[in-house]
Amino acid sequence: MNLITNGQLRPAADGLTALPTGAPGVFETLALVHRTPLLWDEHWARFSAGCRWFGFAAPFTAEAARDYMLALATHNNCPTGVLRYAAWRESSGSVAWQIEVGPPRPHQGKAAFRVRTGPTLPRPTADQAMKHLNRSPWLGALQAARAAGCDETLLLDDQGRLVEGAVSNVLLVAGRTLRTPPLSSGALPGIMRAQVLAFASQLGWSITEADCRPADAHAADEIWLTNALVGIRPVSAYDDTALPEPRPILDAFRRAWIPAYGWDPVLIVPG
């Protein structure tokens, strides 16, 4: 495996390397399917905005990033997997950057996730709209959940309201209504979250961005988690309470999505 750091190809361990936690900077993680990064334009727009917010221009162009990605996909023999690019300011003041392509992550192949209620997040900060590098509270919560046998954890604010998953947004489904915590709660404006809400609206579904509590999740017909790597992942159990199968609402949404987007939102990376 190899990655590109500051324009130089260098060896890396299998999988993705650690990024500098807490450094002023941003990253994006995308699904790569047959050498095509999904939702490329949306991710690039968020990345560029994040770089500007931290006071520097994106250190490579979108065209250069694509070239690096294709070279790494070939070099690492990963036409399908995970693409991640990041940029940050170092203590010296210079801007560093990194682009990686690796194999699919194990959780991408899971049909549904087991989820538990997690800890309280810090209060929202001015950089909440960015996918910044200070992700320690989120990653710590995810590690604890996985150690307990879960796949994801739903994090709370200091009022006991749901905010988001450690690496996902949460959508509560009742009939043709999607309810999700508002971005003002501190939730990351997820790329897949935005796509799902926009497409559901096109289908005539009702969209509600409002406070959500664990009790609302337990009362939902279905719970969907969204992120760029898994697309939409249904929840099979929440706090040890199993959710019913089959999932007819997700099945109907999926049937409408595939011809519109050309890829399966539930099975982005084929197993």
Coordinates of C-alpha atoms in Angstrom, one line a residue:
M1 CA 0.0 0.0 0.0
N2 CA 1.1 3.5 -0.8
L3 CA -0.2 7.0 -0.2
I4 CA 0.7 10.5 -1.4
T5 CA 1.9 13.1 1.1
N6 CA 2.7 16.6 0.0
G7 CA 3.0 15.3 -3.5
Q8 CA 5.3 12.4 -2.7
L9 CA 4.4 8.7 -3.0
R10 CA 5.4 6.8 0.1
P11 CA 4.7 3.4 1.6
A12 CA 1.9 3.0 4.2
A13 CA 0.5 0.2 6.3
D14 CA -2.6 -1.6 5.1
G15 CA -5.7 0.5 5.5
L16 CA -5.8 4.2 6.2
T17 CA -3.2 6.0 8.3
A18 CA -3.8 8.1 11.3
L19 CA -4.3 11.9 10.7
P20 CA -2.9 14.5 13.0
T21 CA -5.6 14.7 15.7
G22 CA -6.5 18.3 16.6
A23 CA -4.5 19.9 13.9
P24 CA -6.3 22.9 12.2
G25 CA -7.6 21.2 9.1
V26 CA -10.2 19.1 7.4
F27 CA -10.6 15.7 5.7
E28 CA -13.1 14.0 3.4
T29 CA -13.8 10.2 3.1
L30 CA -15.6 8.9 0.1
A31 CA -16.7 5.6 -1.3
L32 CA -14.7 4.6 -4.4
V33 CA -16.6 2.2 -6.7
H34 CA -14.9 0.9 -9.9
R35 CA -12.5 3.9 -9.8
T36 CA -15.4 6.4 -9.4
P37 CA -15.7 8.4 -6.2
L38 CA -19.3 8.8 -5.3
L39 CA -20.7 12.3 -4.7
W40 CA -17.3 13.8 -5.6
D41 CA -18.5 17.4 -6.3
E42 CA -20.3 17.7 -2.9
H43 CA -17.4 16.4 -1.0
W44 CA -15.0 18.7 -2.8
A45 CA -17.1 21.7 -2.1
R46 CA -17.2 20.9 1.7
F47 CA -13.4 20.3 1.7
S48 CA -12.7 23.5 -0.1
A49 CA -14.9 25.5 2.3
G50 CA -13.3 23.8 5.3
C51 CA -9.8 24.8 4.1
R52 CA -10.9 28.4 3.7
W53 CA -12.4 28.4 7.1
F54 CA -9.1 27.3 8.6
G55 CA -7.4 30.1 6.7
F56 CA -5.7 28.4 3.8
A57 CA -6.6 27.4 0.2
A58 CA -7.0 23.8 -0.8
P59 CA -3.4 22.7 -1.5
F60 CA -4.3 20.8 -4.6
T61 CA -7.0 21.2 -7.2
A62 CA -10.0 18.9 -7.7
E63 CA -8.4 17.7 -11.0
A64 CA -5.1 16.9 -9.3
A65 CA -6.9 15.0 -6.5
R66 CA -8.6 12.9 -9.2
D67 CA -5.3 12.1 -10.8
Y68 CA -3.7 11.2 -7.5
M69 CA -6.7 9.0 -6.7
L70 CA -6.6 7.1 -9.9
A71 CA -2.9 6.5 -9.6
L72 CA -3.3 5.2 -6.1
A73 CA -6.3 3.0 -7.0
T74 CA -4.0 1.4 -9.6
H75 CA -0.9 1.2 -7.5
N76 CA -2.7 -0.2 -4.5
N77 CA -5.0 -2.5 -6.6
C78 CA -8.1 -0.9 -5.0
P79 CA -10.5 0.1 -7.8
T80 CA -13.2 -0.2 -5.2
G81 CA -12.7 0.9 -1.6
V82 CA -12.2 4.1 0.4
L83 CA -10.7 7.4 -0.8
R84 CA -9.6 9.9 1.9
Y85 CA -7.9 13.3 1.4
A86 CA -6.9 15.8 4.1
A87 CA -5.2 19.1 4.6
W88 CA -4.0 20.8 7.7
R89 CA -1.8 23.6 8.9
E90 CA 1.3 22.5 10.8
S91 CA 2.9 24.2 13.8
S92 CA 5.4 25.8 11.4
G93 CA 2.6 27.5 9.5
S94 CA 3.0 25.4 6.4
V95 CA 0.1 23.4 4.9
A96 CA 0.5 19.7 4.7
W97 CA -1.8 17.3 2.8
Q98 CA -2.4 13.6 2.2
I99 CA -4.4 11.5 -0.2
E100 CA -5.1 7.8 0.4
V101 CA -6.9 4.9 -1.3
G102 CA -7.5 1.7 0.6
P103 CA -9.6 -1.4 0.5
P104 CA -13.2 -1.5 1.7
R105 CA -13.7 -1.2 5.5
P106 CA -15.3 -4.2 7.3
H107 CA -18.4 -2.3 8.4
Q108 CA -19.2 -1.4 4.8
G109 CA -20.3 -5.0 4.1
K110 CA -22.8 -5.2 7.0
A111 CA -26.4 -5.3 6.0
A112 CA -27.6 -3.5 9.2
F113 CA -26.1 -1.9 12.3
R114 CA -26.5 -2.6 16.0
V115 CA -26.6 0.8 17.8
R116 CA -26.6 2.0 21.3
T117 CA -27.1 5.4 23.0
G118 CA -23.8 7.0 23.6
P119 CA -22.2 9.8 25.6
T120 CA -22.9 13.6 25.5
L121 CA -21.0 15.6 22.9
P122 CA -19.2 18.8 23.6
R123 CA -21.3 21.9 22.9
P124 CA -21.4 22.9 19.2
T125 CA -18.5 25.1 18.1
A126 CA -18.0 27.4 15.1
D127 CA -16.3 24.7 13.1
Q128 CA -19.1 22.2 13.4
A129 CA -20.0 22.5 9.8
M130 CA -16.5 21.3 8.8
K131 CA -15.2 17.7 8.9
H132 CA -12.4 18.9 11.1
L133 CA -9.5 16.8 12.5
N134 CA -10.5 17.2 16.2
R135 CA -12.6 14.1 16.2
S136 CA -11.4 12.5 19.4
P137 CA -14.8 12.6 21.3
W138 CA -16.5 10.9 18.3
L139 CA -13.9 8.3 17.7
G140 CA -13.7 7.5 21.4
A141 CA -17.4 6.9 21.6
L142 CA -17.3 4.7 18.5
Q143 CA -14.5 2.6 19.9
A144 CA -16.4 2.1 23.1
A145 CA -19.5 1.1 21.2
R146 CA -17.7 -1.4 19.0
A147 CA -15.9 -2.9 22.1
A148 CA -19.5 -3.5 23.5
G149 CA -20.5 -5.3 20.4
C150 CA -22.3 -2.5 18.5
D151 CA -21.5 -1.0 15.2
E152 CA -22.4 2.7 15.9
T153 CA -23.5 4.9 18.8
L154 CA -26.0 7.8 18.8
L155 CA -24.6 10.8 20.6
L156 CA -26.5 13.3 22.7
D157 CA -26.4 16.9 23.6
D158 CA -26.4 18.2 27.1
Q159 CA -30.2 18.2 27.1
G160 CA -30.4 14.5 26.3
R161 CA -31.4 15.1 22.6
L162 CA -30.0 13.0 19.8
V163 CA -27.4 14.8 17.7
E164 CA -25.8 12.3 15.4
G165 CA -23.9 9.0 15.2
A166 CA -20.1 9.0 15.8
V167 CA -19.6 8.6 12.1
S168 CA -23.1 9.0 10.7
N169 CA -26.2 11.1 10.7
V170 CA -29.4 9.6 12.0
L171 CA -32.9 9.6 10.3
L172 CA -36.0 8.4 12.1
V173 CA -38.6 7.0 9.7
A174 CA -42.3 6.9 10.2
G175 CA -44.3 6.1 7.0
R176 CA -43.2 8.6 4.4
T177 CA -41.8 11.0 7.0
L178 CA -38.1 11.5 7.8
R179 CA -37.2 13.2 11.0
T180 CA -33.6 14.2 11.8
P181 CA -31.9 16.4 14.3
P182 CA -31.3 19.9 12.9
L183 CA -27.8 21.1 12.1
S184 CA -28.1 23.6 14.8
S185 CA -27.9 20.7 17.3
G186 CA -24.2 20.3 16.3
A187 CA -24.7 17.6 13.7
L188 CA -22.2 17.4 10.9
P189 CA -23.9 18.5 7.6
G190 CA -23.4 15.0 6.1
I191 CA -23.2 14.7 2.3
M192 CA -25.3 11.6 2.3
R193 CA -27.7 13.1 4.8
A194 CA -28.3 16.0 2.4
Q195 CA -28.8 13.7 -0.6
V196 CA -31.3 11.5 1.2
L197 CA -33.4 14.5 2.5
A198 CA -33.4 16.1 -1.0
F199 CA -34.4 12.9 -2.8
A200 CA -37.1 12.1 -0.2
S201 CA -38.5 15.6 -0.7
Q202 CA -38.5 15.0 -4.5
L203 CA -40.6 11.9 -3.9
G204 CA -43.1 13.9 -1.9
W205 CA -42.1 12.7 1.5
S206 CA -42.4 14.9 4.6
I207 CA -39.1 16.1 6.0
T208 CA -38.8 17.3 9.6
E209 CA -35.6 18.7 11.1
A210 CA -36.5 18.9 14.8
D211 CA -35.3 17.8 18.2
C212 CA -35.1 14.0 18.5
R213 CA -34.8 12.0 21.7
P214 CA -33.9 8.4 22.3
A215 CA -37.6 7.7 22.9
D216 CA -38.4 9.0 19.4
A217 CA -35.9 6.6 18.0
H218 CA -37.5 3.7 19.9
A219 CA -40.9 4.7 18.5
A220 CA -39.8 5.0 14.8
D221 CA -40.8 2.5 12.2
E222 CA -37.3 2.3 11.0
I223 CA -34.0 4.0 11.8
W224 CA -31.5 4.9 9.1
L225 CA -27.9 5.9 9.5
T226 CA -26.2 7.7 6.6
N227 CA -22.6 8.4 5.7
A228 CA -20.5 8.5 2.5
L229 CA -19.1 5.0 3.0
V230 CA -22.2 3.0 3.8
G231 CA -24.9 5.1 2.1
I232 CA -28.0 4.3 4.1
R233 CA -27.6 1.6 6.8
P234 CA -30.7 0.4 8.6
V235 CA -30.5 -0.2 12.3
S236 CA -31.3 -3.8 13.4
A237 CA -31.2 -3.1 17.1
Y238 CA -31.1 0.0 19.3
D239 CA -30.1 -0.3 22.9
D240 CA -30.7 -4.1 22.7
T241 CA -34.2 -3.6 21.3
A242 CA -34.5 -5.4 18.0
L243 CA -36.2 -3.5 15.1
P244 CA -38.5 -5.4 12.9
E245 CA -37.7 -6.9 9.5
P246 CA -38.3 -6.6 6.6
R247 CA -38.0 -2.9 6.1
P248 CA -40.6 -2.0 3.5
I249 CA -40.0 1.8 3.7
L250 CA -36.3 1.5 3.0
D251 CA -37.0 -1.0 0.3
A252 CA -39.3 1.4 -1.5
F253 CA -36.9 4.3 -1.1
R254 CA -34.1 2.1 -2.5
R255 CA -36.1 1.1 -5.5
A256 CA -36.7 4.8 -6.4
W257 CA -33.1 5.8 -5.7
I258 CA -31.2 3.3 -7.8
P259 CA -32.5 4.4 -11.3
A260 CA -32.1 8.1 -10.3
Y261 CA -28.5 7.8 -9.0
G262 CA -27.2 4.7 -10.8
W263 CA -25.9 3.1 -7.6
D264 CA -27.4 1.3 -4.6
P265 CA -27.6 3.4 -1.5
V266 CA -27.8 0.3 0.8
L267 CA -25.0 -1.7 -0.9
I268 CA -22.5 0.9 -2.1
V269 CA -19.6 -1.5 -2.0
P270 CA -20.8 -5.0 -3.2
G271 CA -20.0 -7.8 -0.8

